[in-house]
Amino acid sequence: MTTTSRSTELRYSPAEIEAKWRERWAKDRLYAVRDDDPRPKWYEMTMFPYPSGDIHMGHWYAMAPSDAHARFRRMQGYNVLHPMGFDAFGLPAENAAIKRGVHPFTWTMANIEKMRGQLKTMGTIYDWDREVVTCTPEYYRWNQWLFLQFYKAGLAYRAFAPANWCPSCNTVLANEQVTDDGKCERCGTVVTRRELNQWFFRITKYAEELLDHSKIEWPEKINLMQTNWIGRSTGVRIDFDLEKGYGPDSPGSYGVQSKVQGTGDGEIQTKLTTFTTRIDTIYGVTFVVIAPEHPLVPKLTTAENRAAVEAYIEQARRQTEVDRMSTEKEKTGVPTGSFAVNKLTGERVPILVGDYVLLTYGTGVVMAVPAHDQRDFQFAKKYGLPVKVVIAPPEASPSPVANATSSPVEGEEKIELTEAFTGVGTMVASGQFNGLKSDVAKEQIAEYVESKGWGKRTVQYRMRDWLISRQRYWGTPIPIIYCPDCGEQPVPDRDLPVVLPQDAEFRPTGESPLALHQGFVNTKCPKCGKAARRETDTMDTFVDSSWYQMRYTSPHFAGGPFDPKAIKKWNPVDQYTGGAEHAVMHLLYARFFNKAMRDLGLIDFDEPFVRLFNQGHILSKGEKMSKSRGNVVAPDEFVNVYGADVVRCYLMFLGPWDMGGEWNEGGVNGMARWMNRVWEIASRDPAELDAAPVDETAVRELQRSTHKTVRHVTDDLAKFKFNTSLAALMSLTNTMNAAWEKGTGDGVRRTGEGGEGAKGVRSAGASGGGSVGSAAWRDSVEKLLVLLAPMAPHMAEEMWERTGHAYSIHNQPQPVSDAALAADDVITLVVQVNGKVRDRLDVPVGVTEAEARKIALESTRIQAHLEGKQVAKFIYVPGKLVNIVVR
Ligand code: ANZ
Ligand code: ZN
């Protein structure tokens, strides 16, 4: 940890003034949010933190700028709701409990207590009366209630399914919680697969609507990530006939009469359905690959292949989907001994088991076309399977057809590929479709297949239903009861919440600790009253954060998840801010919840968050600050020395908010120096300026700078451009300082001037004559403080009081820029000769064409380019540019 040296003495004591004002604001309930406030509402929300026990720099970076933005909206005249809470369920609490023997509730609540205190030092406008803590029964009872609404509407269901299993956390993980390299997102352990009975939310029902981002203003990057995650493909489901394999016959191994037995009730399976996005390649199918877990695999496997297939299935079971789909990984498989018949060609091709085919996508069976699919190509090469080209690359494109070695398949062109050709080309060796362009053939073959009843066009999504079961203690109990007679029964509303028992064991066994708690497990059937068992899985914590934006509006409402009147007033959220890492989990789940709740009639809007802004990362030594990297800088340390305002402003200044930036101690110092300068400027006695006569030019210049700054800051804050807002304010303080020096004859350089805080900021300087007088000065000071208030709320409040203004600066309206005062007297005219810039001239605003012409032609630089030439044309773009065309 760094030790902070106090290299810049602040002229004020942040500890004193910041604490003083926070107490005053709290006492006066300055930031209390009222539903009956007549001003237009603005609901601005920042993603709530997990109560890890410490507010670190990342939290500050997320929260201080969003608070400044919310404050800015407040000053613009909105009734702003900018709430805060804690995402309090989840594994770390449980792991801490196991490790240290503290109850997760105790651990979590102590952490919240500490973090709330830290957050308060930030000086935010959070109305703490609206705080939401998700691990309290008052909150999670509504998770349960919503679950039951979903359940009754068929949006929550239980199914036996393979799941990602973390052997270290002893729980199931959603696909989204498995990293790209197949590890547990939380603990880094390699994730394995397990088959379990689990609860799902039917998010796939909303796949199509979730692809529609037209009703929200979100970063394109996030929309794209969601679109890719949902993964819509249009294709064809097409049947292949099944045929008995050759080799030693083994009765009973896979059915009768050359047919393969189906999964259920000895039904005869005669077909195998595949899903393809490339029906245009159907004539090039040379084998079929089936997922190892596919229920038909045992039926398709002949006796002689059984041992190899079973061993193969076993090894596939140990791998994650991510591994299996990896393009780097070698494609492997084993033959089943059965064959499939291509209905279009009558060709008989082998069926293999291969783990690059996933059970959970499409039909779990792939028609393999090695000539036109790279995975199939690799597979075919490895196992010596035929490659049959059915799409010829267009003449112009470099042909992947390499050496003309002979191919083992009869009747095909004797060419061999070095890689699959996946583009559009001309149909060959494709019967009646020969000669067509493949994209045209795609449609025609699809139609043909449908007309024959061999298949159907379908839309397929990559996204799976949301697996919400967790076999852990610290989460919302799923409110279901299993009765031996009545089966699955929802807990009646009157029995909600199903409360987490305080005295559960936390030994990680792979089953929920709740399963070991007899008092919790044993219950009565709500229908028949007989002894029954409770569901012991708890909900994924992403359930909690899927609707908290609704709870904030009426956090104490006992009659439902929210007060319908409050929801009408506040939702949807106008502006949400948070990390981009939540693109496909939280942000997608919250959209799903919103749509599901809308369809249940609970709300009447389509999207939870109208606008989204993603802040970047705060870096330290070029890397993202994180505990594991050991480069964490603790904010408290700096807050103690410099105060919250300096830390807030520094974080907002170090780079564009969406880009993030490097934490730099020297930079904090520079910001402290600038804060000193503001303090000093605001502390001066304006009467000193009245000793000399007022100079109108100087006044005009100060006004211009002030009103330009108002415009800048107002425009930039609206767009979260805090760094440029602060730069504009720094520029204003430079101008003010210069004006002061001229007006008071005070040429002495003041301490703190030219500090790093103002580095890189062009000093406008006051070139006018004498004094600006006290009135113009006062106006500038006032505007400076009000503009700074959202970013440095304590200091601005203190100086507001000291300059004789009435409490509170935070109830002041955002200043409005007077266009006339902000206007330049002089503008820069670009002068070109034959389109090349040859001079830049300062001309009066509103210069006429004739004047511009005269001024341009008088320039000696321009004259040099006109010598011996004839002016053919004179082009004038008012207020901007002159172009002289010469011959
Ligand atoms: C034949 C074919 C020929 C294919 C060709 C592609 C190119 P997307 O675009 O992601 O939807 N596929 C289908 N189900 C699969 C599964 N369960 N596991 C792995 N792969 C599967 O991918 C669709 C394509 O992926 C399908 O189209 C199928 O291969 C394969 F020249 O069918 B294709
Ligand atoms: Zn019963």
mmCIF file of C-alpha atoms and ligand atoms in Angstrom, residues 233 275-278 281 356-359 361-362 364-367 369 372-373 375-376 462, ligand 1:
data_model
loop_
_atom_site.group_PDB
_atom_site.id
_atom_site.type_symbol
_atom_site.label_atom_id
_atom_site.label_comp_id
_atom_site.label_asym_id
_atom_site.label_seq_id
_atom_site.Cartn_x
_atom_site.Cartn_y
_atom_site.Cartn_z
ATOM 1 C CA SER A 233 -29.301 -18.195 -36.818
ATOM 2 C CA PHE A 275 -29.911 -28.354 -38.076
ATOM 3 C CA THR A 276 -27.991 -26.506 -40.756
ATOM 4 C CA THR A 277 -27.525 -22.892 -41.710
ATOM 5 C CA ARG A 278 -26.133 -24.061 -45.046
ATOM 6 C CA THR A 281 -24.300 -27.636 -49.105
ATOM 7 C CA TYR A 356 -17.626 -30.566 -31.216
ATOM 8 C CA VAL A 357 -21.334 -31.062 -31.615
ATOM 9 C CA LEU A 358 -23.260 -29.760 -28.640
ATOM 10 C CA LEU A 359 -26.431 -31.398 -27.424
ATOM 11 C CA TYR A 361 -27.773 -26.368 -29.791
ATOM 12 C CA GLY A 362 -30.019 -27.017 -32.776
ATOM 13 C CA GLY A 364 -27.597 -31.904 -31.386
ATOM 14 C CA VAL A 365 -26.877 -33.513 -34.746
ATOM 15 C CA VAL A 366 -24.849 -32.024 -37.589
ATOM 16 C CA MET A 367 -24.802 -32.903 -41.273
ATOM 17 C CA VAL A 369 -19.891 -30.955 -45.148
ATOM 18 C CA HIS A 372 -17.514 -26.083 -46.870
ATOM 19 C CA ASP A 373 -17.196 -26.109 -43.105
ATOM 20 C CA ARG A 375 -14.620 -27.937 -38.384
ATOM 21 C CA ASP A 376 -16.019 -30.684 -40.567
ATOM 22 C CA ARG A 462 -27.426 -19.720 -29.107
HETATM 23 C C1 ANZ B 1 -23.950 -28.039 -42.459
HETATM 24 C C2 ANZ B 1 -22.995 -27.015 -42.776
HETATM 25 C C3 ANZ B 1 -22.268 -26.827 -43.939
HETATM 26 C C4 ANZ B 1 -22.875 -26.082 -41.771
HETATM 27 C C5 ANZ B 1 -21.460 -25.756 -44.036
HETATM 28 C C6 ANZ B 1 -22.067 -24.997 -41.811
HETATM 29 C C7 ANZ B 1 -21.331 -24.836 -42.975
HETATM 30 P P1 ANZ B 1 -24.522 -21.185 -36.309
HETATM 31 O O1 ANZ B 1 -24.197 -20.285 -37.456
HETATM 32 O O2 ANZ B 1 -23.716 -20.906 -35.108
HETATM 33 O O3 ANZ B 1 -25.982 -21.275 -36.035
HETATM 34 N N1 ANZ B 1 -24.194 -27.079 -36.010
HETATM 35 C C8 ANZ B 1 -25.519 -27.275 -35.919
HETATM 36 N N2 ANZ B 1 -25.840 -27.766 -34.711
HETATM 37 C C9 ANZ B 1 -24.697 -27.853 -34.025
HETATM 38 C C10 ANZ B 1 -24.381 -28.308 -32.726
HETATM 39 N N3 ANZ B 1 -25.329 -28.755 -31.911
HETATM 40 N N4 ANZ B 1 -23.103 -28.282 -32.333
HETATM 41 C C11 ANZ B 1 -22.128 -27.815 -33.160
HETATM 42 N N5 ANZ B 1 -22.367 -27.395 -34.406
HETATM 43 C C12 ANZ B 1 -23.639 -27.410 -34.836
HETATM 44 O O4 ANZ B 1 -24.024 -22.668 -36.747
HETATM 45 C C13 ANZ B 1 -24.854 -23.504 -37.455
HETATM 46 C C14 ANZ B 1 -24.009 -24.566 -38.074
HETATM 47 O O5 ANZ B 1 -23.266 -25.216 -37.028
HETATM 48 C C15 ANZ B 1 -24.836 -25.606 -38.748
HETATM 49 O O6 ANZ B 1 -24.744 -25.504 -40.153
HETATM 50 C C16 ANZ B 1 -24.084 -26.884 -38.431
HETATM 51 O O7 ANZ B 1 -23.158 -27.011 -39.466
HETATM 52 C C17 ANZ B 1 -23.398 -26.597 -37.143
HETATM 53 F F1 ANZ B 1 -20.755 -25.599 -45.144
HETATM 54 O O8 ANZ B 1 -24.591 -27.573 -41.269
HETATM 55 B B1 ANZ B 1 -23.834 -26.518 -40.638
#
